[in-house]
Structures are given as C-alpha cells and as structure tokens.
Coordinates of C-alpha atoms and ligand atoms in Angstrom, one line a residue:
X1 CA 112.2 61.7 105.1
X2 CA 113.7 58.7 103.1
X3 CA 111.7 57.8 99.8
X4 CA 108.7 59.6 101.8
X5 CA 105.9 59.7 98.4
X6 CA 104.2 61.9 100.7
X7 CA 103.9 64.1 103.6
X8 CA 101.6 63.8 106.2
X9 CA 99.6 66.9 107.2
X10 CA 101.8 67.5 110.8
X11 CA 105.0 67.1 108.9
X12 CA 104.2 69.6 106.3
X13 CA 103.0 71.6 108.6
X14 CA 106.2 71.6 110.8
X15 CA 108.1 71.8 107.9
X16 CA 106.5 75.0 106.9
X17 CA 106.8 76.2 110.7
X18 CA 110.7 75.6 110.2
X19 CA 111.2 77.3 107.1
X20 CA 109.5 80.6 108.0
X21 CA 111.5 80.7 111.4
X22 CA 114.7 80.2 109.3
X23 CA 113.1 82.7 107.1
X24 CA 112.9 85.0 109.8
X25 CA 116.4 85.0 110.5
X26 CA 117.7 86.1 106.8
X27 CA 114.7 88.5 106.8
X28 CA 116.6 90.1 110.2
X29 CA 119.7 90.2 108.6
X30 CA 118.8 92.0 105.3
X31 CA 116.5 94.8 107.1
X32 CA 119.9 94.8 109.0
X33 CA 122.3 95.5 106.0
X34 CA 119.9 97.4 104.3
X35 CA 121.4 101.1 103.3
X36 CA 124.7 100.3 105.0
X37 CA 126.7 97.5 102.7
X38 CA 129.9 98.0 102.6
X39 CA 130.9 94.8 100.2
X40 CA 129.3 94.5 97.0
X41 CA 131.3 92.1 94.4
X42 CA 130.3 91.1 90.6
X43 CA 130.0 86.6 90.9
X44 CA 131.0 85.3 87.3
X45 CA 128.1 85.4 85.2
X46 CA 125.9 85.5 88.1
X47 CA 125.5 89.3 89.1
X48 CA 126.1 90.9 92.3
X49 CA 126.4 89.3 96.2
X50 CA 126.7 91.3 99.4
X51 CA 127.5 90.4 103.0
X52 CA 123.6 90.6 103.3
X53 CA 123.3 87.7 100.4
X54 CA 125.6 85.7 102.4
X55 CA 124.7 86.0 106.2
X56 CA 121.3 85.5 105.4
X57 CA 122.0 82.5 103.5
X58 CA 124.3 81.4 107.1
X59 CA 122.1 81.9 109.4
X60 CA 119.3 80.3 107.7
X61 CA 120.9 77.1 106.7
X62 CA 122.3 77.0 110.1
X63 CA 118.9 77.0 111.4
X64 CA 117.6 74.3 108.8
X65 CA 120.7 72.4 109.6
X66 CA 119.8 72.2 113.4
X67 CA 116.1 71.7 113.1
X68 CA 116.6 68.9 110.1
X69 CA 120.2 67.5 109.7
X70 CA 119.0 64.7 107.1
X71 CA 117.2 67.3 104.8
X72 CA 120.0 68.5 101.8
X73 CA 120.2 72.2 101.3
X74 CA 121.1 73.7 97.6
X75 CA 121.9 77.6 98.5
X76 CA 122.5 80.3 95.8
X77 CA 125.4 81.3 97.8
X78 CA 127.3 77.8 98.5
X79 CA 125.8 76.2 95.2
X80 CA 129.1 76.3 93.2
X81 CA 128.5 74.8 89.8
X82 CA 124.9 73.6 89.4
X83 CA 125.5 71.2 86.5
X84 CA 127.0 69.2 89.1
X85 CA 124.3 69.3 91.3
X86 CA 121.6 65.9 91.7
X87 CA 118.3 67.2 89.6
X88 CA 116.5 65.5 92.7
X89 CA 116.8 64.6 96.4
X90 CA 115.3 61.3 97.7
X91 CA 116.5 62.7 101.5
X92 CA 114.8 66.1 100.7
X93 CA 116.3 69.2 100.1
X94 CA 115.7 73.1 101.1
X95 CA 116.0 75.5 98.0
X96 CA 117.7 79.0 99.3
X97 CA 117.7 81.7 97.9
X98 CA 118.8 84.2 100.5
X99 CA 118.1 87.4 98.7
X100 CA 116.4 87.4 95.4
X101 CA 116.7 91.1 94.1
X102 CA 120.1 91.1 95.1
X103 CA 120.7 94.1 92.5
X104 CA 117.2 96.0 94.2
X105 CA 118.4 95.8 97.6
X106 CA 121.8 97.2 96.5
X107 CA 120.0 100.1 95.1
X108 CA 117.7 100.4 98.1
X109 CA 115.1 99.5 95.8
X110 CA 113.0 97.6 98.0
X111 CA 111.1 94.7 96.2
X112 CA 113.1 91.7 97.6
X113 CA 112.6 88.7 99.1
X114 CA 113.8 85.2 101.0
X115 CA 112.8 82.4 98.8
X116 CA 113.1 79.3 100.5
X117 CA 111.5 75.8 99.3
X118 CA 111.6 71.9 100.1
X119 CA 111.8 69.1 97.7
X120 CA 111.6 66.2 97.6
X121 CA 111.8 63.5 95.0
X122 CA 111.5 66.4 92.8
X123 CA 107.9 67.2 94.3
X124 CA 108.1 70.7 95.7
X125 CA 106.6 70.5 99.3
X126 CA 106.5 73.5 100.8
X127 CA 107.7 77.3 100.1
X128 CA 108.1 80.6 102.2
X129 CA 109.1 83.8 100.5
X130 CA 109.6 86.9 103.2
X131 CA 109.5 90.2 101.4
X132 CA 109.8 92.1 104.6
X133 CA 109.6 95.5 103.0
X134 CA 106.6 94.9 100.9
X135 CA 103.7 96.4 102.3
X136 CA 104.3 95.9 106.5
X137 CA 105.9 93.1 105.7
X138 CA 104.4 89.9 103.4
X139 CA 104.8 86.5 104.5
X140 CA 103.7 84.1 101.7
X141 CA 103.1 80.3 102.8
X142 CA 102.6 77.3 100.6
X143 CA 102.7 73.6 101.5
X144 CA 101.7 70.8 98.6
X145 CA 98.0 70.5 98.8
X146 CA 96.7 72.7 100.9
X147 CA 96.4 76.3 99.4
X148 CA 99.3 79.6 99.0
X149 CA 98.7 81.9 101.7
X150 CA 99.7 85.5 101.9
X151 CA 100.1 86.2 106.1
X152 CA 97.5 83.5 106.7
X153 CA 94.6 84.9 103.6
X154 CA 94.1 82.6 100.9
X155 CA 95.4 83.3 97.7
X156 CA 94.3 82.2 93.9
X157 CA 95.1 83.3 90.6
X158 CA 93.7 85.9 88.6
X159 CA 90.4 85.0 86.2
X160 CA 91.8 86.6 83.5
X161 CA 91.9 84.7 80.0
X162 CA 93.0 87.2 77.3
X163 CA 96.6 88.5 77.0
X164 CA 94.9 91.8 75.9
X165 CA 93.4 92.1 79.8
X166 CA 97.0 90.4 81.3
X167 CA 99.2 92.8 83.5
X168 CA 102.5 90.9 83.4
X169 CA 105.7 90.3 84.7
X170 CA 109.2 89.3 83.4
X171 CA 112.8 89.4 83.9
X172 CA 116.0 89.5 82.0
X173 CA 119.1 87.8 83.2
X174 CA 121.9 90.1 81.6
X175 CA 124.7 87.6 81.9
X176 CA 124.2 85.5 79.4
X177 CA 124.4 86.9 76.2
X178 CA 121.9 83.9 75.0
X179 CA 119.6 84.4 77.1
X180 CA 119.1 87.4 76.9
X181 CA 119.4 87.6 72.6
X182 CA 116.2 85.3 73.6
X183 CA 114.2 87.5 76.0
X184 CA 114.5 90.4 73.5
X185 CA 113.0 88.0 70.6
X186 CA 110.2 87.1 72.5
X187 CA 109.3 90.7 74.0
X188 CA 108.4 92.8 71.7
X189 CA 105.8 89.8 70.3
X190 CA 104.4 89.9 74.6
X191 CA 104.7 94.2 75.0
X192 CA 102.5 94.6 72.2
X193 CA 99.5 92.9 72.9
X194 CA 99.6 92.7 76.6
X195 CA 97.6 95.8 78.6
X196 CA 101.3 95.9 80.7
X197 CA 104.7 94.5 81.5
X198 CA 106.1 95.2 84.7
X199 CA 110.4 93.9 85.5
X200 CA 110.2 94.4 89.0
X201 CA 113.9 92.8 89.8
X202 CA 113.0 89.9 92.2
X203 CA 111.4 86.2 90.5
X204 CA 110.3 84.8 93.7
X205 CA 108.3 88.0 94.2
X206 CA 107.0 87.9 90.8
X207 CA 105.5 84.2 91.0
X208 CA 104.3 85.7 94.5
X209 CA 102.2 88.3 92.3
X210 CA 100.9 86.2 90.0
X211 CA 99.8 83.6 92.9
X212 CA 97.9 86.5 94.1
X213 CA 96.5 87.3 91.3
X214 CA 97.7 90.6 90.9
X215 CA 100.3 89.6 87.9
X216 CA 98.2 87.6 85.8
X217 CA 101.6 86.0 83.9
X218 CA 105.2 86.0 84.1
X219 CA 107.7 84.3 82.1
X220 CA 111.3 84.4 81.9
X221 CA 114.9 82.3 80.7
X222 CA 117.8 81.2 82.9
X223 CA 116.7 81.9 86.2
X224 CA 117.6 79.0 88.5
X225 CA 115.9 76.5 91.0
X226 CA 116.4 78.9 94.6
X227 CA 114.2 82.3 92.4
X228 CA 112.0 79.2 91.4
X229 CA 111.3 76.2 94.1
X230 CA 109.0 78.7 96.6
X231 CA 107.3 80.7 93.9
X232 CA 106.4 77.9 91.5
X233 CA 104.6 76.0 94.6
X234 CA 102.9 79.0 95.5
X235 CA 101.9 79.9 92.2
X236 CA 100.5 75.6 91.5
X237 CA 98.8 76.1 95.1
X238 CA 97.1 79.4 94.1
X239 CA 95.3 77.8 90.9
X240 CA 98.0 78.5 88.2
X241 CA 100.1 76.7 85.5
X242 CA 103.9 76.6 85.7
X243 CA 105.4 75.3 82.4
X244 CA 108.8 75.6 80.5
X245 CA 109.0 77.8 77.1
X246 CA 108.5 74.8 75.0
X247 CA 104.6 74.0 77.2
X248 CA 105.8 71.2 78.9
X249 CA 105.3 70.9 83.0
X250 CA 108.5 73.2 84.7
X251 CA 110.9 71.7 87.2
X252 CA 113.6 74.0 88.8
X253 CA 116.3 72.8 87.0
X254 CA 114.4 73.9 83.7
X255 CA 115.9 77.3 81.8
X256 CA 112.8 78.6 81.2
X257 CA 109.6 79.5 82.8
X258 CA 106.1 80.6 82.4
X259 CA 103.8 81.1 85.5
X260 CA 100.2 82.4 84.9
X261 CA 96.9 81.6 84.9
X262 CA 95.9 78.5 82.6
X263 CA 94.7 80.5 79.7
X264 CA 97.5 83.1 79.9
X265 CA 100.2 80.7 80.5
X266 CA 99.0 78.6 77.2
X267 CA 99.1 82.3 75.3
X268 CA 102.5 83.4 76.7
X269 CA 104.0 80.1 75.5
X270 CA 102.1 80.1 72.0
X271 CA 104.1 84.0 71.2
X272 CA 107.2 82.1 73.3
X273 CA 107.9 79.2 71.3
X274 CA 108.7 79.7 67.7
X275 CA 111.7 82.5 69.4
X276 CA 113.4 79.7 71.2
X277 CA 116.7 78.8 70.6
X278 CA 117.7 74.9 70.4
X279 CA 119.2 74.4 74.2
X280 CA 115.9 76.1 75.5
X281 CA 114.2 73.6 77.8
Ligands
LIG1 C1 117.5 87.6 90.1 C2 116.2 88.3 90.2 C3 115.8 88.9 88.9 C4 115.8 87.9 87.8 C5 117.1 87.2 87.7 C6 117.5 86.6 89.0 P1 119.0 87.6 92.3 O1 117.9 87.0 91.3 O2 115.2 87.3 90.6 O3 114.4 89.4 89.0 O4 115.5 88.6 86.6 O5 116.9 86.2 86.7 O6 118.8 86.0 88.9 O7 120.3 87.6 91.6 O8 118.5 88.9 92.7 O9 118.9 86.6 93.4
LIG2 CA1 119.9 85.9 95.2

C-alpha cells in the first residue's frame, strides 16, 4: 500500500470486500447487545460507550488486522487523544467508528450504524456503513471512483437547489460548550427557511441520507474523522459537495462539515459562515 497514488480496480474492490466482512462482525455484535447492555459509562467530553461500542470495535479491527496487517486503523474507541494523531497515513489507514448513535442504540432508538472507511494519503478510498436495523437491514458501499451503492443500487444526490425545497439534517455535539454556542447561532438562520430539519442521532447515517438523496443537506461542528471518513466518500461518490463551514474542501480532521447537494451545500455555508467562531475550520 506504500505511497500507492492510486488503487487499482481489484484492490479497491477487495478492500471493500474486507471492510464489509469486518463490518459484518460489529453489525453481529450490536444486534447482539441490543436491549440488554448492562455497561453504559459517560467518556470525558465524548458522550456515552457500551460493551456493544467496544466489542464491535474488537472484533472488527481484529478482522482488519488479520486480512491487512500493514494498513493503520484510527478507532473511536482506542483513539485516545486525536490531536496526537498523524492527519494522514502514507501506509493507509481504516476509520472505525464501531457504533455511531451510540446514545440511539442506548435508548433502543434504532437509527445506528458501523462507519468504517480507508485512507490513504489523505484520499478516502473506500467506505461501508451497516445500519442493520434500518429498513431489513442497509448496507451502503462506496469505493473512490466508482459510484455509492445502497445493497448493490446506485445512489446520487438529490436535484434540489433551493433551501426552501431542502429536507435537512444536522447534529449537535452537547460536550463542548463551543460548539454547541455555534450550532445554536447558526440554526435558527437554517430552521427558518428550510421546508425541514431532521437530528436523527447518527452522522454516518445522515451523510448516508443525503448520498441517497433523501436528505438533501446536512451540516454540523465537532464531529470527528470515524462519523466522517465513510459518509463523506459516500456522499462525493453519490454527486454531492462536502466542505468545511468556512466553504473550503472537508477533510476528517476538519471541525466542521457541510454535505449536500452543490447548490445546497453553497446555501448552507452562505447562512453558516458569518456565525463562526475564530478556531472553526
Ligand atoms: C455522534 C452521532 C451524533 C452526532 C455526534 C456524534 P456517536 O456519534 O453521530 O449524531 O451529532 O456529533 O458524536 O457518539 O454516537 O458515535
Ligand atoms: Ca461511536
């Protein structure tokens, strides 16, 4: 994988085969836990992690570990602190998150998901999010290039150009007092000319949406590269822009995001920007 610019077809593709096998695994082990946790604990300034949040994230890296020793893995639950952690891998690296909509599945709410994505050289490569209780269960695909897929249908953006028309989605991370002074700025500007704003409690399921067109936006501050890496390839793949709160092109180690179609990502981030505060990138 060493300073690979890029990937053929048959790596990508068993790449992607890979990463939805280890997907598989964490999606086993949070049907399993589902309804029955029995140890919930608050992280610091991170919310809430499970024994579902941190078998899933075992079994999975063990997996990815096996298939691909050389690749790095980044994993919400072994991540520690993230300001010490490379911006880019030259070897590669999987993104894990094990369960985004850690606080739904707590509730038995059940929009959540497995977010897993590959980088490399700061390219993102190829994603996988598993929301097994969505629907009968929705497997979304993405590899660089070659489309988002949602169980094996093509998927692209919605056509819709006025935030008037937009259906939207957003999130509010409640641990950071800044961050969220900044979310409540911006959404009373977004609420009152969009047609609706849905916070459904899982980003990687969010971009999901909006690379199926049935969110036509979603933007949100200080969520962090394993909600991002699989959702932000999915939603590039699917015909959409991904871009920080100040316009300029998003990387996962970015604190803010908009995803959307062209013309409602250019919108969000015209309300966004005169609301953001100085550290906002
Ligand atoms: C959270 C969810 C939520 C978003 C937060 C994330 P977690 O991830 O994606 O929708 O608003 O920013 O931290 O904690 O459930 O993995
Ligand atoms: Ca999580």
């Amino acid at each position: 994988m060493q300073n690979k610019p890029h990937l053929q077809p048959a790596e990508s593709r068993e790449l992607l085969q890979c990463a939805l096998k280890a997907a598989r695994l964490g999606r086993e082990v949070l049907l399993h836990y589902f309804g029955r946790l029995e140890n919930i604990q608050e992280k610091f300034q991170a919310g809430l992690v499970s024994e579902a949040d941190k078998e899933s994230e075992r079994v999975i890296r063990d997996h990815l570990a096996r298939s691909y020793p050389e690749i790095d893995f980044l994993g919400e639950e072994s991540a520690g602190d993230l300001s010490k952690v490379q911006s880019r891998s030259e070897k590669g690296r999987w993104i894990l998150d094990p369960l985004d909509g850690t606080t739904n599945y707590i509730h038995r709410f059940p929009v959540f998901a497995v977010s897993l994505g590959l980088e490399i050289n700061g390219e993102l490569q190829v994603a996988v999010i598993d929301a097994p209780m969505m629907g009968t269960g929705e497997v979304y695909t993405a590899m660089k290039g070659q489309g988002a897929f949602l169980n094996g249908r093509k998927l692209s953006v919605s056509k819709t150009t006025g935030l008037k028309d937009a259906f939207l989605a957003t999130g509010f991370v409640s641990d950071i007092e800044d961050n969220l002074a900044e979310q409540l700025k911006v959404f009373p500007q977004i609420v009152r000319q969009a047609r609706g704003i849905r916070r459904a409690g899982a980003a990687a399921y969010d971009l999901a949406l909006v690379a199926r067109g049935i969110f036509d936006g979603y933007w949100e501050k200080g969520i962090k590269p394993w909600d991002a890496a699989a959702g932000v390839l999915l939603v590039r793949e699917a015909g959409g822009t991904v871009m920080t709160y100040r316009g300029r092109p998003y990387d996962v180690f970015n604190n803010s995001i908009i995803a959307a179609t062209p013309a409602i990502a250019t919108a969000l981030q015209k309300e966004i920007e005169p609301h953001i505060r100085p550290d906002t990138h």
